[in-house]
Amino acid sequence: MDEITLLKRKAVEIRMDLLTMIYNARTGHTGGSLSNTDILTVLYYKIMNIDPNNPNWDERDRYVQSKGHSVESLWAILADKGFFPKEELKTFSQFGSRLIGHPNNKVPGVEMNTGALGHGLPISVGMALAAKMDGKSYKVYTLMGDGELAEGSVWEGAMAAAQYKLDNLIAIIDRNKLQITGSTEDVMALEPLPDKWRSFGWEVIEVDGHDIEQLVEVFSHTPSVEGKPTMVIANTVKGKGISFAENVGAWHHHVPTKEEYDLAMEELSKQLEVLV
């Protein structure tokens, strides 16, 4: 089986794991976790230089999930990679669990507690600047939601990244065009989004956020311009992978019913069957 097919299979498996977590916990951000799964799968299984056996390794690449509410895909991947036992996924959002509804740095593999939107990029700017100052070669990756871009701190971080020529910083926008209160273009219009980031001094790359091959190609060649931070605008579909959840705003924080869960798992199982 070729590498791309293996990554596609892994993404489907992660969707099944995160959906099971949300169904069992009766809480979670379903739509956004499904939309970012392909991005995280490529980063964690192909691109980033990390070691689950040594999560605090000084030379590791850093990942900061700024859209912290969509943590379920991250928990599923960290467990699958061996940062903590997969059995612990059953405790998601239960009393006393460290697998709470946002990234928690008490869990190996998590760099920062996030969830207050607009914080991930500025934090990542600091990490990337520290790498430059210390002469380290690691890269810093951060994932933002498109609704998050209404936060002013994002644009302060954007200016600072360009000012300090942080070409070791790769930011990603999960551009699914939906946020909790509706369409991003109705709530706080973002377009022309690529032009805005270019005007702030960033190298901008647009990609299909569900095309594994495209994602591998893009992330394998970042940074693409010396002296400039990279912005990857990943065009995605909220609820990706489950036909009746795709592009449906109500699935932002929707917990599937028993019938919906069974139908979704059936759809995902069929997707696995054809990936051979």
Coordinates of N, CA and C in Angstrom, one line a residue, residues 41-135:
T41 N -3.5 14.9 10.2 CA -2.9 13.6 9.9 C -1.6 13.7 9.1
V42 N -1.6 14.6 8.1 CA -0.4 14.8 7.3 C 0.7 15.4 8.2
L43 N 0.4 16.3 9.0 CA 1.4 16.9 9.9 C 2.1 15.9 10.8
Y44 N 1.2 15.1 11.5 CA 1.7 14.2 12.5 C 2.3 12.9 12.0
Y45 N 1.8 12.4 10.8 CA 2.2 11.1 10.3 C 3.2 11.2 9.2
K46 N 3.5 12.4 8.7 CA 4.4 12.6 7.6 C 5.4 13.7 7.8
I47 N 5.0 14.8 8.3 CA 5.8 16.1 8.2 C 6.6 16.4 9.5
M48 N 6.0 16.4 10.6 CA 6.6 17.0 11.8 C 7.7 16.1 12.4
N49 N 8.7 16.7 12.9 CA 9.8 15.9 13.5 C 9.5 15.9 15.0
I50 N 8.9 14.7 15.4 CA 8.5 14.6 16.8 C 8.9 13.2 17.3
D51 N 8.9 13.0 18.6 CA 9.2 11.7 19.2 C 8.3 11.4 20.4
P52 N 7.3 10.6 20.2 CA 6.4 10.3 21.3 C 7.1 9.7 22.6
N53 N 8.2 9.1 22.4 CA 9.0 8.6 23.5 C 9.8 9.7 24.2
N54 N 9.9 10.8 23.6 CA 10.7 12.0 24.2 C 9.9 13.2 23.8
P55 N 8.7 13.5 24.4 CA 7.9 14.6 23.9 C 8.5 16.0 24.2
N56 N 9.4 16.1 25.1 CA 10.1 17.3 25.4 C 11.4 17.5 24.7
W57 N 11.7 16.7 23.8 CA 12.9 16.7 23.0 C 13.2 18.1 22.5
D58 N 14.3 18.7 22.8 CA 14.6 20.1 22.5 C 14.5 20.4 21.0
E59 N 14.8 19.5 20.1 CA 14.8 19.8 18.7 C 13.5 19.4 18.0
R60 N 12.5 19.1 18.7 CA 11.2 18.7 18.1 C 10.6 19.9 17.4
D61 N 9.8 19.6 16.4 CA 8.9 20.6 15.8 C 7.8 20.9 16.8
R62 N 7.3 22.1 16.8 CA 6.2 22.5 17.7 C 4.9 22.6 17.0
Y63 N 3.8 22.2 17.6 CA 2.5 22.3 17.1 C 1.6 23.0 18.1
V64 N 0.9 24.1 17.7 CA 0.0 24.8 18.6 C -1.3 24.8 18.0
Q65 N -2.3 24.2 18.6 CA -3.7 24.2 18.0 C -4.5 25.4 18.6
S66 N -4.4 26.5 17.8 CA -5.1 27.7 18.2 C -6.6 27.6 18.3
K67 N -7.2 26.8 17.3 CA -8.6 26.5 17.4 C -8.8 25.4 18.4
G68 N -8.6 25.7 19.6 CA -8.5 24.6 20.6 C -9.7 23.9 20.9
H69 N -10.9 24.4 20.5 CA -12.1 23.8 20.8 C -12.3 22.5 19.9
S70 N -11.6 22.4 18.8 CA -11.7 21.3 17.9 C -10.5 20.3 18.3
V71 N -10.5 19.9 19.5 CA -9.3 19.1 20.1 C -9.5 17.6 19.9
E72 N -10.7 17.2 19.5 CA -10.9 15.7 19.5 C -10.0 15.0 18.5
S73 N -9.8 15.6 17.3 CA -8.9 15.0 16.3 C -7.4 15.0 16.9
L74 N -7.0 16.0 17.6 CA -5.7 16.0 18.2 C -5.5 14.9 19.2
W75 N -6.5 14.8 20.1 CA -6.4 13.7 21.1 C -6.3 12.4 20.5
A76 N -7.1 12.1 19.5 CA -7.1 10.8 18.8 C -5.8 10.5 18.2
I77 N -5.2 11.6 17.6 CA -3.9 11.4 16.9 C -2.7 11.2 17.9
L78 N -2.7 12.0 19.0 CA -1.7 11.9 20.0 C -1.7 10.5 20.6
A79 N -2.9 10.0 20.9 CA -3.0 8.6 21.4 C -2.5 7.6 20.4
D80 N -3.0 7.7 19.2 CA -2.5 6.8 18.2 C -1.0 6.8 17.9
K81 N -0.4 7.9 18.1 CA 1.0 8.1 17.9 C 1.8 7.5 19.1
G82 N 1.1 7.3 20.3 CA 1.8 6.8 21.4 C 2.2 7.8 22.5
F83 N 1.7 9.0 22.4 CA 2.0 10.0 23.5 C 1.3 9.6 24.8
F84 N 0.2 8.9 24.7 CA -0.5 8.4 25.9 C -1.3 7.2 25.4
P85 N -1.8 6.3 26.3 CA -2.5 5.1 26.0 C -3.8 5.4 25.3
K86 N -4.2 4.7 24.2 CA -5.4 4.9 23.5 C -6.6 4.7 24.4
E87 N -6.4 3.8 25.4 CA -7.5 3.5 26.4 C -8.0 4.8 27.1
E88 N -7.1 5.8 27.2 CA -7.4 7.0 27.9 C -8.5 7.8 27.1
L89 N -8.6 7.6 25.8 CA -9.6 8.3 25.0 C -11.0 8.2 25.6
K90 N -11.2 7.0 26.2 CA -12.6 6.8 26.8 C -12.9 7.8 27.9
T91 N -11.9 8.5 28.5 CA -12.1 9.4 29.6 C -12.4 10.8 29.1
F92 N -12.4 11.0 27.8 CA -12.6 12.4 27.2 C -13.7 13.1 27.8
S93 N -13.4 14.3 28.3 CA -14.4 15.2 28.9 C -15.2 14.6 30.1
Q94 N -14.6 13.6 30.8 CA -15.1 13.0 32.0 C -14.5 13.7 33.2
F95 N -15.1 13.6 34.3 CA -14.6 14.3 35.6 C -13.3 13.7 35.9
G96 N -12.3 14.6 36.1 CA -11.0 14.2 36.5 C -10.0 13.9 35.4
S97 N -10.5 13.8 34.2 CA -9.7 13.4 33.0 C -8.8 14.6 32.6
R98 N -7.6 14.3 32.1 CA -6.8 15.4 31.6 C -7.1 15.6 30.1
L99 N -7.9 14.8 29.5 CA -8.4 15.0 28.1 C -9.6 15.8 28.2
I100 N -9.4 17.1 28.4 CA -10.6 18.0 28.5 C -10.9 18.5 27.1
G101 N -11.9 19.5 27.0 CA -12.4 19.9 25.7 C -11.5 20.9 25.0
H102 N -10.3 21.2 25.5 CA -9.3 22.0 24.8 C -8.0 21.4 25.1
P103 N -7.0 21.7 24.3 CA -5.6 21.2 24.5 C -5.1 21.6 25.9
N104 N -4.5 20.6 26.6 CA -4.1 20.7 28.0 C -2.6 20.3 28.1
N105 N -1.7 21.2 28.4 CA -0.3 20.8 28.4 C 0.1 19.9 29.5
K106 N -0.8 19.3 30.3 CA -0.5 18.2 31.2 C -0.4 16.9 30.4
V107 N -0.8 17.0 29.2 CA -0.8 15.8 28.3 C 0.5 15.8 27.4
P108 N 1.3 14.8 27.4 CA 2.5 14.8 26.6 C 2.1 15.1 25.1
G109 N 2.9 15.9 24.5 CA 2.7 16.3 23.1 C 2.0 17.6 22.9
V110 N 1.4 18.2 24.0 CA 0.7 19.4 23.9 C 1.7 20.5 24.4
E111 N 1.9 21.5 23.5 CA 2.8 22.6 23.9 C 2.2 23.7 24.8
M112 N 0.9 24.0 24.5 CA 0.3 25.1 25.2 C -1.2 24.8 25.4
N113 N -1.7 25.3 26.6 CA -3.2 25.3 26.8 C -3.7 26.3 25.8
T114 N -4.7 25.9 25.0 CA -5.3 26.9 24.1 C -6.8 26.8 24.1
G115 N -7.4 27.7 23.5 CA -8.9 27.7 23.4 C -9.5 29.1 23.4
A116 N -8.8 30.0 24.1 CA -9.1 31.4 24.0 C -8.7 31.8 22.6
L117 N -9.6 32.0 21.7 CA -9.2 32.2 20.3 C -8.4 33.5 20.1
G118 N -7.4 33.3 19.2 CA -6.5 34.4 18.8 C -5.2 34.3 19.5
H119 N -5.0 33.3 20.4 CA -3.8 33.2 21.1 C -2.7 32.4 20.4
G120 N -3.1 31.4 19.6 CA -2.2 30.4 19.1 C -1.1 31.1 18.2
L121 N -1.5 32.0 17.3 CA -0.5 32.6 16.4 C 0.5 33.4 17.2
P122 N 0.1 34.3 18.1 CA 1.1 35.1 18.9 C 2.1 34.2 19.7
I123 N 1.5 33.1 20.3 CA 2.4 32.2 21.0 C 3.4 31.5 20.1
S124 N 2.9 31.1 18.9 CA 3.8 30.5 17.9 C 4.8 31.4 17.4
V125 N 4.5 32.7 17.3 CA 5.5 33.7 16.9 C 6.6 33.7 17.9
G126 N 6.3 33.7 19.2 CA 7.3 33.7 20.3 C 8.1 32.4 20.2
M127 N 7.5 31.3 19.9 CA 8.3 30.0 19.8 C 9.3 30.1 18.6
A128 N 8.8 30.6 17.5 CA 9.6 30.6 16.3 C 10.8 31.6 16.5
L129 N 10.5 32.8 17.2 CA 11.5 33.7 17.4 C 12.6 33.2 18.4
A130 N 12.1 32.4 19.4 CA 13.0 31.8 20.3 C 14.0 30.8 19.6
A131 N 13.4 30.1 18.6 CA 14.2 29.1 17.8 C 15.3 29.9 17.1
K132 N 15.0 31.0 16.5 CA 15.9 31.8 15.8 C 17.0 32.4 16.7
M133 N 16.6 32.8 17.9 CA 17.6 33.4 18.8 C 18.5 32.3 19.4
D134 N 18.0 31.1 19.5 CA 18.8 30.0 20.1 C 19.5 29.2 19.0
G135 N 19.4 29.6 17.7 CA 20.0 28.9 16.7 C 19.5 27.5 16.4

